[in-house]
XYZ file of C-alpha atoms in Angstrom:
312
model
C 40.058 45.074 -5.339
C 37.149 42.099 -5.546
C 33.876 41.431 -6.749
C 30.207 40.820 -5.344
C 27.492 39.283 -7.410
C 23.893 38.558 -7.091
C 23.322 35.007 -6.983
C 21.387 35.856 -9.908
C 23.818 36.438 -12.215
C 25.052 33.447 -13.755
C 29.031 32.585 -14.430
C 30.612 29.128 -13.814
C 31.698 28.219 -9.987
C 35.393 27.756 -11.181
C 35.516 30.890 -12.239
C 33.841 32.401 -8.923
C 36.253 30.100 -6.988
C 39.412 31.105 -9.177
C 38.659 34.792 -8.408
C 37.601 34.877 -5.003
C 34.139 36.295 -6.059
C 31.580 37.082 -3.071
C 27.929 35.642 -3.891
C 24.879 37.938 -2.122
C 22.456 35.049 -1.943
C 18.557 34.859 -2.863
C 16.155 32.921 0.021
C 13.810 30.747 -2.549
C 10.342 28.799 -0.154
C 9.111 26.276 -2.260
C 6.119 25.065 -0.367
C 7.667 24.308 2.750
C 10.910 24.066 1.797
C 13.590 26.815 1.830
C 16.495 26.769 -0.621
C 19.499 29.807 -0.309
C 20.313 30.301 -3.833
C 24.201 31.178 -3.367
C 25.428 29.209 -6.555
C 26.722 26.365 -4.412
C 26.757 23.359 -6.069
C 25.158 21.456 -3.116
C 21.743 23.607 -2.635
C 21.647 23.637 -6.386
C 21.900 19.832 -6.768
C 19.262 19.644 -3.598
C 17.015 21.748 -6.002
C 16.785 19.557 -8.750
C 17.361 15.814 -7.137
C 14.155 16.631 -5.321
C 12.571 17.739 -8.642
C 11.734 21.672 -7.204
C 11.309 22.592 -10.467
C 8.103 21.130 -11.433
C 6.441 23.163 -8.270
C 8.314 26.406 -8.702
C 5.809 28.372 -9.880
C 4.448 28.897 -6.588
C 8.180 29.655 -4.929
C 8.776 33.077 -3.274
C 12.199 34.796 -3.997
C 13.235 37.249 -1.630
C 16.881 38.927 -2.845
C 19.033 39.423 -0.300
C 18.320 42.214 2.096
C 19.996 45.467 2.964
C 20.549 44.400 5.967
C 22.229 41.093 5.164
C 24.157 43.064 2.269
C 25.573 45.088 5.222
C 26.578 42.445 7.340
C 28.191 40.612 4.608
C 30.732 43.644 3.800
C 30.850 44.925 7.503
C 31.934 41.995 8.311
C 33.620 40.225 6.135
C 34.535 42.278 2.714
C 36.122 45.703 4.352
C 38.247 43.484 6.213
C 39.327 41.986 2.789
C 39.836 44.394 0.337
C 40.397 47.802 -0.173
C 37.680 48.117 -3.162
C 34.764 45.786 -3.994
C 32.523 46.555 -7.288
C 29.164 44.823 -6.973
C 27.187 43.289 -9.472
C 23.990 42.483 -10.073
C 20.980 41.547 -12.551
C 18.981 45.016 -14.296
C 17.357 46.517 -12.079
C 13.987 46.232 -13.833
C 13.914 42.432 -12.645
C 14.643 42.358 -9.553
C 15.429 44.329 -6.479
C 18.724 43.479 -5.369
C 20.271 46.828 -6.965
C 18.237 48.773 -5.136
C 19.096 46.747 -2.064
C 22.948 47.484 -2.821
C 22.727 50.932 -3.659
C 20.641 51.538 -0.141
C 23.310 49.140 1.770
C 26.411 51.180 0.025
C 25.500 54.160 2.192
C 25.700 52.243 5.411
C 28.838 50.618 4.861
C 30.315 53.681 3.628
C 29.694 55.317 6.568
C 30.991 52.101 9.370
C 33.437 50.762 7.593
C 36.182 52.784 9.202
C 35.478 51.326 13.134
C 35.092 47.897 11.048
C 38.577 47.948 9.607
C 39.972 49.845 12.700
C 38.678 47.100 15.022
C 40.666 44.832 13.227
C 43.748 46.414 12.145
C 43.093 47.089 8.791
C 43.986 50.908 7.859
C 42.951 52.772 4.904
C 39.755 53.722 3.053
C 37.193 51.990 1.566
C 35.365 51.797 -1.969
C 32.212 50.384 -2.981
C 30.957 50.614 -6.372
C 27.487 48.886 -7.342
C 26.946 47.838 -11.004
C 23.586 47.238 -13.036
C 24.517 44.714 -16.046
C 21.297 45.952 -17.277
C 20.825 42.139 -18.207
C 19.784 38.905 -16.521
C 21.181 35.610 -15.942
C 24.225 34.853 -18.857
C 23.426 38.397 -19.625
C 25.228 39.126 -16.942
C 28.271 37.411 -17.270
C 30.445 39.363 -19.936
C 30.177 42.464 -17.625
C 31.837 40.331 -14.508
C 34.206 38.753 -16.882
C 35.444 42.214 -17.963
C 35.615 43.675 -13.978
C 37.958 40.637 -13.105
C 40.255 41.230 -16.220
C 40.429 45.083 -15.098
C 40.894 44.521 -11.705
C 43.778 41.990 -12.437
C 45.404 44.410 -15.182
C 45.616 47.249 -12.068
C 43.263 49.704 -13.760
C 42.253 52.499 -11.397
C 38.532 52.246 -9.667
C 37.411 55.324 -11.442
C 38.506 53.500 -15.117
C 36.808 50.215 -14.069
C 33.584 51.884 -13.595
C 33.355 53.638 -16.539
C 34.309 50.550 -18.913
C 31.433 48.793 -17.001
C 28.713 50.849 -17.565
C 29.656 50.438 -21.380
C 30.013 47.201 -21.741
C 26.680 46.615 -19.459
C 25.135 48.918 -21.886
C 26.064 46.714 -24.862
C 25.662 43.040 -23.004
C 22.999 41.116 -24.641
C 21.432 38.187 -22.681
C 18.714 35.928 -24.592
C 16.471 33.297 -23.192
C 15.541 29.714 -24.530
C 12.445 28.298 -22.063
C 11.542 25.290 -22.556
C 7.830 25.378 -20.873
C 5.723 28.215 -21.922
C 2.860 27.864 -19.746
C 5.356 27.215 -16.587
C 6.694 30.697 -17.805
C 3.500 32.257 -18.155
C 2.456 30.870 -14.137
C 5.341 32.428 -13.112
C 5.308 35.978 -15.246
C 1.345 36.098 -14.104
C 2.647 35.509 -9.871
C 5.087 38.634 -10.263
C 2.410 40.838 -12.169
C 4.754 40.769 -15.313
C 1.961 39.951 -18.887
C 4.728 39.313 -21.345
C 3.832 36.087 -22.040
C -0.152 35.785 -22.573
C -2.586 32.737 -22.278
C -3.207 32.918 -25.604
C 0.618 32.729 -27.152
C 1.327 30.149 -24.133
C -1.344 28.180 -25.388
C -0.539 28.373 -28.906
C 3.045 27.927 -28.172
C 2.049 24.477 -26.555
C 0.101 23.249 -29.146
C 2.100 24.411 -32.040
C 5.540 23.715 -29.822
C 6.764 27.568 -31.124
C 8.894 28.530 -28.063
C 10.206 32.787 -28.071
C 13.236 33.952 -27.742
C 13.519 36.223 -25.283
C 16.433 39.307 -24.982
C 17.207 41.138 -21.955
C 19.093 44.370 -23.371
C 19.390 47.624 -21.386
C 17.412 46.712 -18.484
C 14.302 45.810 -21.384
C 13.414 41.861 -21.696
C 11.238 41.332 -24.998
C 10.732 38.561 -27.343
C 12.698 38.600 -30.590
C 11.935 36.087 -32.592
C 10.449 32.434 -32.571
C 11.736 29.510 -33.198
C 9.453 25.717 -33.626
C 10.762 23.179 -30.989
C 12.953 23.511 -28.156
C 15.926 21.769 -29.908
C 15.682 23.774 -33.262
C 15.476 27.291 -31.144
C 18.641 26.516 -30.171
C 20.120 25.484 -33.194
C 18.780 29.258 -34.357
C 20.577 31.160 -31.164
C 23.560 29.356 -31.327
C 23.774 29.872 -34.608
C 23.292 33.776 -33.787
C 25.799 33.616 -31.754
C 28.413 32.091 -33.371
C 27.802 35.191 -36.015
C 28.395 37.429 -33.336
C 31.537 36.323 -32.407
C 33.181 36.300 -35.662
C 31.867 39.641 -36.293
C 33.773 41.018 -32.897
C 32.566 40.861 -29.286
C 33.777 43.446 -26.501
C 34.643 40.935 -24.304
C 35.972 37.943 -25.314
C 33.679 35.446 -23.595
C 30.169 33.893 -24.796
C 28.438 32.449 -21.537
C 25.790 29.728 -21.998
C 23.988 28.689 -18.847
C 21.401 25.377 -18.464
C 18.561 25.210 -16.199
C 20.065 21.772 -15.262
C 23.060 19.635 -15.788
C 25.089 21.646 -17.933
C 26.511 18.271 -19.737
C 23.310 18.737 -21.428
C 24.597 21.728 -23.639
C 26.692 19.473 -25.837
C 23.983 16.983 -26.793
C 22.062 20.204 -28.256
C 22.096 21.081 -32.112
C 24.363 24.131 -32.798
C 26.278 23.900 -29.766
C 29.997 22.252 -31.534
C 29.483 24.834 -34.095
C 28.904 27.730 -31.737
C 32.440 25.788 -29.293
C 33.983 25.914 -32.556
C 33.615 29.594 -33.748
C 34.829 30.817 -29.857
C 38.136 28.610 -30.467
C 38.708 29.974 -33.904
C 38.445 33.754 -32.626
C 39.559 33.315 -29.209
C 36.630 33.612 -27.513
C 36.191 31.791 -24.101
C 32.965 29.599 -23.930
C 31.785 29.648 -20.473
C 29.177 26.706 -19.303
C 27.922 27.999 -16.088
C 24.615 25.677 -14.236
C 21.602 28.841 -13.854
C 20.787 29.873 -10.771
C 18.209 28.700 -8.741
C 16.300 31.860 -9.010
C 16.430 31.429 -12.975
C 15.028 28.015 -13.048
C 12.393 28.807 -10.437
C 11.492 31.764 -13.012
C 12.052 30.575 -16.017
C 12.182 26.749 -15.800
C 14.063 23.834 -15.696
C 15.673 22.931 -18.897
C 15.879 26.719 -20.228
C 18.911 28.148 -21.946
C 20.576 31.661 -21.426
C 23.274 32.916 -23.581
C 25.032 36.261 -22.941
C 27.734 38.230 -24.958
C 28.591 41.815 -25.279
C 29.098 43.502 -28.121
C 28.210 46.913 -30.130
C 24.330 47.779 -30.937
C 23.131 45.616 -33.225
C 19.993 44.576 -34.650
C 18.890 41.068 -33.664
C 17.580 38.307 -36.777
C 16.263 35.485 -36.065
């Protein structure tokens, strides 16, 4: 059995390496550039040595295509592995589930010649996932596949604990830029963030923190400065691990050099309440599809753990 992500969904690239973890990639045009947002190191250094980010609000970001989702297990994955759960951001954000779910069919219904073409006998299982979250949101849900996949667990068990821990994953959002948020939330048609707030945000420097929970992305609190609104959600979520997470991992990702996550306030304390309770703080770069929609320089954290009400 394996895993397929969205590019979108962010998790460090040793831990995609260590686990053999397919990537379906995003195509991101920024003027009249093109960038293939696969979480490779090189396109993502490319992105921000040429300073993308400051132009991103008028990139395009097309997820990858039925089609190419096809190809990609037709041609590759069947030949792999017997069973490959896929997946991807909530699919109120962005349309890459719906791209899976359509390509599922088709792949279901070739794979046989596929395999038989090349000696490979036996069915074939495909099982697409919503993490109902975005970016680190993401992350606990893959963790959790990749322990239950290694501990043997049957396809039909592996499904099931995935939908609950997606259910219970709770991703949160740190930009840094409000009115670079706003340019972009205004180019997909999404009015979460208005003029006004952006503007008063700027002025005042009172940045939102947003939550992506159960496929719903909302503010939650705010915070005064960049570096003191994370100091506040690292601080969160260092009481969230000692009160018990569902999977034992907190992922933080940076819209940037990820070295940058230890120069901010909070962030020892937060490293230092995962090693007291076992916890495994992941540091994974964001995608290029985050930074292009939420900024360079924004944090994500994501955890998992039972409903809970948020106080910041």
């Amino acid at each position: 059995m394996g895993l397929a992500i969205d590019a979108a969904c962010d998790v460090s690239q040793a831990f995609l390496q260590k686990h053999n973890i397919a990537v379906m990639p995003i195509s991101i045009r920024v003027d009249d550039e093109v960038f293939m947002d696969d979480r490779s190191q090189v396109e993502l250094h490319r992105f921000l040595d040429r300073d993308m980010g400051s132009r991103s609000h008028s990139a395009e970001t097309v997820p990858c295509s039925i089609e190419d989702v096809q190809h990609l297990f037709l041609d590759k994955l069947v030949l792999e592995q017997d069973c490959v759960f896929c997946l991807t951001i909530t699919a109120t954000r962005s349309a890459i589930n719906d791209h899976v779910i359509k390509a599922s069919f088709a792949v279901l219904k070739n794979y046989r010649a596929a395999r038989d073409k090349h000696g490979v006998a036996g069915p074939f299982l495909m099982r697409v996932i919503d993490t109902r979250s975005l970016f680190a949101g993401s992350a606990p849900a893959i963790v959790e596949a990749m322990r239950l996949i290694e501990a043997g667990e049957t396809p039909a068990a592996i499904r099931e604990r995935l939908t609950y821990v997606a259910n219970n994953s709770y991703g949160y959002m740190l930009p840094r830029d409000l009115y670079y948020l706003r340019a972009r939330a205004r180019k997909r048609g999404d009015r979460s963030v208005g003029l006004v707030s952006a503007m008063l945000g700027s002025a005042l420097d009172i940045k939102p923190l947003l939550r992506g929970y159960r496929g719903e992305t909302s503010p939650v609190g705010k915070v005064r400065g960049f570096e003191h609104g994370a100091e506040t959600l690292f601080a969160y979520a260092a009481q969230r691990v000692h009160a018990g997470l569902l999977v034992p991992v907190v992922c933080v990702s940076y819209g940037g050099d990820v070295s940058e996550l230890a120069k901010l306030p909070g962030y020892t304390a937060l490293r230092t309440a995962c090693e007291e309770c076992g916890v495994e703080l992941m540091e994974a770069p964001m995608s290029i599809t985050g930074m292009v929609n939420v900024g360079v320089g924004a944090v994500s954290l994501g955890f998992a753990a039972e409903e809970h009400v948020a106080e910041f």
